[in-house]
Amino acid sequence: MALLPILCYPDPRLHTVAKPVSEVDARVRQLVDDMFETMYEAQGVGLAATQVDVHERVLVIDVSDERNDPRVLINPELVWTSEEMILGDEGCLSVPQVYDKVPRHARVRVRALGRDGQPQEFDADGLLAVCVQHEMDHLLGKVFVEYLSPLKRNRIKSKMLKKARDGA
């Protein structure tokens, strides 16, 4: 296993649309393992392959307090979303120490392949539903700050660029 470097906003590679995984093979399983190690090390609850500069439709999630409920979603798709929306604070490993409110569907149904390449489908609500939607946005080349006003987004961009220049 290996820790992977996480791209930081406003890196243009974060806006790359991920391609579907054609086969869940040893390379993809190794990527999944490395992504879990990276996510846990960074204290995150989700990580999309896009964030580690791999532009394939792969994400890993673990929203459990004990860090013992890892979920692998390969080629995920939302097959149902609730009309009810929730507004909660979101953060992102690619936008460290920045949190803001983003509207998300309260409940979703997700279909994806697992680490073993087998299809799975499940319903999610609460933090899991938010995390799935957040990570799936990454696969579309979208970062959560894009839901914010242009003023907020520009402030965050300036702050992140300054942090990168200062080597923080």
mmCIF file of C-alpha atoms in Angstrom:
data_model
loop_
_atom_site.group_PDB
_atom_site.id
_atom_site.type_symbol
_atom_site.label_atom_id
_atom_site.label_comp_id
_atom_site.label_asym_id
_atom_site.label_seq_id
_atom_site.Cartn_x
_atom_site.Cartn_y
_atom_site.Cartn_z
ATOM 1 C CA MET A 1 0.000 0.000 0.000
ATOM 2 C CA ALA A 2 1.102 3.543 -0.605
ATOM 3 C CA LEU A 3 0.077 7.038 0.356
ATOM 4 C CA LEU A 4 -0.931 9.008 -2.710
ATOM 5 C CA PRO A 5 -0.522 12.786 -3.108
ATOM 6 C CA ILE A 6 -3.869 14.598 -2.934
ATOM 7 C CA LEU A 7 -4.415 17.375 -5.476
ATOM 8 C CA CYS A 8 -5.367 20.726 -3.930
ATOM 9 C CA TYR A 9 -7.847 23.225 -5.324
ATOM 10 C CA PRO A 10 -7.538 25.109 -7.667
ATOM 11 C CA ASP A 11 -5.394 22.484 -9.447
ATOM 12 C CA PRO A 12 -6.943 22.194 -12.940
ATOM 13 C CA ARG A 13 -6.625 18.375 -12.853
ATOM 14 C CA LEU A 14 -9.483 18.382 -10.314
ATOM 15 C CA HIS A 15 -11.762 19.430 -13.188
ATOM 16 C CA THR A 16 -11.005 16.360 -15.302
ATOM 17 C CA VAL A 17 -14.027 14.143 -15.954
ATOM 18 C CA ALA A 18 -13.232 10.560 -14.928
ATOM 19 C CA LYS A 19 -13.596 7.683 -17.378
ATOM 20 C CA PRO A 20 -15.455 4.467 -16.527
ATOM 21 C CA VAL A 21 -13.417 1.512 -15.290
ATOM 22 C CA SER A 22 -13.574 -1.191 -17.970
ATOM 23 C CA GLU A 23 -12.310 -4.041 -15.772
ATOM 24 C CA VAL A 24 -11.871 -4.402 -12.018
ATOM 25 C CA ASP A 25 -8.435 -5.998 -11.990
ATOM 26 C CA ALA A 26 -5.413 -6.098 -9.674
ATOM 27 C CA ARG A 27 -4.405 -2.563 -10.707
ATOM 28 C CA VAL A 28 -7.805 -1.146 -9.740
ATOM 29 C CA ARG A 29 -7.844 -3.102 -6.444
ATOM 30 C CA GLN A 30 -4.372 -1.716 -5.646
ATOM 31 C CA LEU A 31 -5.624 1.794 -6.405
ATOM 32 C CA VAL A 32 -8.574 1.205 -4.036
ATOM 33 C CA ASP A 33 -6.229 -0.002 -1.260
ATOM 34 C CA ASP A 34 -3.919 2.992 -1.747
ATOM 35 C CA MET A 35 -6.896 5.367 -1.758
ATOM 36 C CA PHE A 36 -8.165 3.939 1.551
ATOM 37 C CA GLU A 37 -4.723 4.306 3.121
ATOM 38 C CA THR A 38 -4.500 7.893 1.835
ATOM 39 C CA MET A 39 -8.034 8.790 2.992
ATOM 40 C CA TYR A 40 -7.557 7.343 6.490
ATOM 41 C CA GLU A 41 -4.157 9.022 6.883
ATOM 42 C CA ALA A 42 -5.697 12.382 5.877
ATOM 43 C CA GLN A 43 -8.605 11.899 8.328
ATOM 44 C CA GLY A 44 -11.154 11.988 5.505
ATOM 45 C CA VAL A 45 -14.455 10.147 5.079
ATOM 46 C CA GLY A 46 -14.320 9.910 1.279
ATOM 47 C CA LEU A 47 -11.849 10.124 -1.573
ATOM 48 C CA ALA A 48 -12.335 10.087 -5.330
ATOM 49 C CA ALA A 49 -9.637 8.832 -7.701
ATOM 50 C CA THR A 50 -9.703 12.255 -9.378
ATOM 51 C CA GLN A 51 -8.294 13.750 -6.167
ATOM 52 C CA VAL A 52 -5.188 11.557 -6.461
ATOM 53 C CA ASP A 53 -4.781 12.369 -10.185
ATOM 54 C CA VAL A 54 -6.257 9.091 -11.454
ATOM 55 C CA HIS A 55 -9.115 9.936 -13.772
ATOM 56 C CA GLU A 56 -11.211 6.805 -13.448
ATOM 57 C CA ARG A 57 -14.635 6.375 -11.825
ATOM 58 C CA VAL A 58 -13.450 5.022 -8.460
ATOM 59 C CA LEU A 59 -14.259 6.250 -4.966
ATOM 60 C CA VAL A 60 -13.769 5.056 -1.433
ATOM 61 C CA ILE A 61 -15.878 6.032 1.565
ATOM 62 C CA ASP A 62 -15.938 5.266 5.274
ATOM 63 C CA VAL A 63 -18.225 7.476 7.359
ATOM 64 C CA SER A 64 -18.126 5.209 10.451
ATOM 65 C CA ASP A 65 -16.724 6.587 13.705
ATOM 66 C CA GLU A 66 -14.688 3.388 14.177
ATOM 67 C CA ARG A 67 -13.300 3.541 10.593
ATOM 68 C CA ASN A 68 -14.518 -0.023 10.043
ATOM 69 C CA ASP A 69 -17.141 0.340 7.292
ATOM 70 C CA PRO A 70 -15.126 0.838 4.102
ATOM 71 C CA ARG A 71 -17.160 1.166 0.907
ATOM 72 C CA VAL A 72 -15.760 0.898 -2.597
ATOM 73 C CA LEU A 73 -17.765 2.403 -5.457
ATOM 74 C CA ILE A 74 -16.515 1.724 -8.969
ATOM 75 C CA ASN A 75 -18.485 3.319 -11.823
ATOM 76 C CA PRO A 76 -21.079 4.653 -9.354
ATOM 77 C CA GLU A 77 -24.400 6.068 -10.479
ATOM 78 C CA LEU A 78 -27.323 7.557 -8.609
ATOM 79 C CA VAL A 79 -30.432 5.599 -9.591
ATOM 80 C CA TRP A 80 -32.769 7.600 -7.330
ATOM 81 C CA THR A 81 -32.604 10.854 -5.354
ATOM 82 C CA SER A 82 -35.092 12.241 -2.850
ATOM 83 C CA GLU A 83 -36.859 15.494 -3.541
ATOM 84 C CA GLU A 84 -35.996 16.528 0.012
ATOM 85 C CA MET A 85 -32.758 18.477 0.218
ATOM 86 C CA ILE A 86 -30.471 19.108 3.181
ATOM 87 C CA LEU A 87 -27.992 21.903 3.711
ATOM 88 C CA GLY A 88 -24.896 20.954 5.666
ATOM 89 C CA ASP A 89 -21.312 22.013 6.141
ATOM 90 C CA GLU A 90 -18.960 20.185 3.789
ATOM 91 C CA GLY A 91 -15.223 20.003 3.680
ATOM 92 C CA CYS A 92 -12.844 18.336 1.257
ATOM 93 C CA LEU A 93 -9.369 16.832 1.400
ATOM 94 C CA SER A 94 -8.582 18.826 -1.769
ATOM 95 C CA VAL A 95 -9.652 22.091 -0.073
ATOM 96 C CA PRO A 96 -8.116 21.677 3.401
ATOM 97 C CA GLN A 97 -9.564 23.590 6.357
ATOM 98 C CA VAL A 98 -12.404 25.098 4.302
ATOM 99 C CA TYR A 99 -16.011 24.277 5.178
ATOM 100 C CA ASP A 100 -19.239 25.696 3.804
ATOM 101 C CA LYS A 101 -22.887 24.816 3.291
ATOM 102 C CA VAL A 102 -23.860 22.845 0.180
ATOM 103 C CA PRO A 103 -27.353 21.636 -0.770
ATOM 104 C CA ARG A 104 -27.589 17.866 -1.276
ATOM 105 C CA HIS A 105 -30.344 15.283 -1.669
ATOM 106 C CA ALA A 106 -31.306 13.913 1.756
ATOM 107 C CA ARG A 107 -31.491 10.329 0.476
ATOM 108 C CA VAL A 108 -30.059 8.558 -2.561
ATOM 109 C CA ARG A 109 -29.915 5.083 -4.076
ATOM 110 C CA VAL A 110 -26.527 4.153 -5.489
ATOM 111 C CA ARG A 111 -25.524 1.448 -7.949
ATOM 112 C CA ALA A 112 -21.851 0.603 -8.402
ATOM 113 C CA LEU A 113 -19.331 -2.190 -8.642
ATOM 114 C CA GLY A 114 -17.517 -3.235 -5.485
ATOM 115 C CA ARG A 115 -13.823 -3.996 -4.989
ATOM 116 C CA ASP A 116 -14.528 -7.523 -6.241
ATOM 117 C CA GLY A 117 -16.136 -6.184 -9.442
ATOM 118 C CA GLN A 118 -19.581 -7.386 -8.371
ATOM 119 C CA PRO A 119 -22.591 -5.068 -8.750
ATOM 120 C CA GLN A 120 -24.129 -3.610 -5.609
ATOM 121 C CA GLU A 121 -26.991 -1.264 -4.897
ATOM 122 C CA PHE A 122 -27.803 0.471 -1.614
ATOM 123 C CA ASP A 123 -29.803 3.316 -0.131
ATOM 124 C CA ALA A 124 -27.992 6.061 1.748
ATOM 125 C CA ASP A 125 -29.052 8.955 3.936
ATOM 126 C CA GLY A 126 -27.341 11.369 6.293
ATOM 127 C CA LEU A 127 -23.572 11.717 6.040
ATOM 128 C CA LEU A 128 -23.261 8.702 3.733
ATOM 129 C CA ALA A 129 -25.668 10.242 1.178
ATOM 130 C CA VAL A 130 -23.821 13.566 1.325
ATOM 131 C CA CYS A 131 -20.440 11.861 0.985
ATOM 132 C CA VAL A 132 -21.553 9.797 -2.032
ATOM 133 C CA GLN A 133 -22.830 12.919 -3.816
ATOM 134 C CA HIS A 134 -19.704 14.933 -2.909
ATOM 135 C CA GLU A 135 -17.321 12.232 -4.172
ATOM 136 C CA MET A 136 -19.369 11.603 -7.322
ATOM 137 C CA ASP A 137 -19.074 15.322 -8.090
ATOM 138 C CA HIS A 138 -15.280 14.859 -8.148
ATOM 139 C CA LEU A 139 -15.687 12.202 -10.841
ATOM 140 C CA LEU A 140 -17.494 14.838 -12.914
ATOM 141 C CA GLY A 141 -14.666 17.321 -12.370
ATOM 142 C CA LYS A 142 -16.597 19.380 -9.816
ATOM 143 C CA VAL A 143 -15.280 20.585 -6.446
ATOM 144 C CA PHE A 144 -17.736 21.547 -3.684
ATOM 145 C CA VAL A 145 -16.604 25.193 -3.701
ATOM 146 C CA GLU A 146 -18.263 25.512 -7.124
ATOM 147 C CA TYR A 147 -21.629 25.469 -5.312
ATOM 148 C CA LEU A 148 -20.623 28.647 -3.484
ATOM 149 C CA SER A 149 -20.951 32.237 -4.616
ATOM 150 C CA PRO A 150 -18.243 33.564 -6.964
ATOM 151 C CA LEU A 151 -17.039 35.864 -4.171
ATOM 152 C CA LYS A 152 -16.563 32.997 -1.694
ATOM 153 C CA ARG A 153 -15.013 30.794 -4.363
ATOM 154 C CA ASN A 154 -12.474 33.490 -5.306
ATOM 155 C CA ARG A 155 -11.554 34.047 -1.648
ATOM 156 C CA ILE A 156 -10.972 30.318 -1.195
ATOM 157 C CA LYS A 157 -8.962 30.144 -4.424
ATOM 158 C CA SER A 158 -6.748 33.062 -3.298
ATOM 159 C CA LYS A 159 -6.264 31.486 0.130
ATOM 160 C CA MET A 160 -5.302 28.107 -1.390
ATOM 161 C CA LEU A 161 -2.884 29.693 -3.898
ATOM 162 C CA LYS A 162 -1.238 31.707 -1.103
ATOM 163 C CA LYS A 163 -0.924 28.563 1.024
ATOM 164 C CA ALA A 164 0.720 26.728 -1.899
ATOM 165 C CA ARG A 165 3.131 29.644 -2.511
ATOM 166 C CA ASP A 166 4.063 29.758 1.161
ATOM 167 C CA GLY A 167 4.673 26.012 1.124
ATOM 168 C CA ALA A 168 2.109 25.350 3.859
#
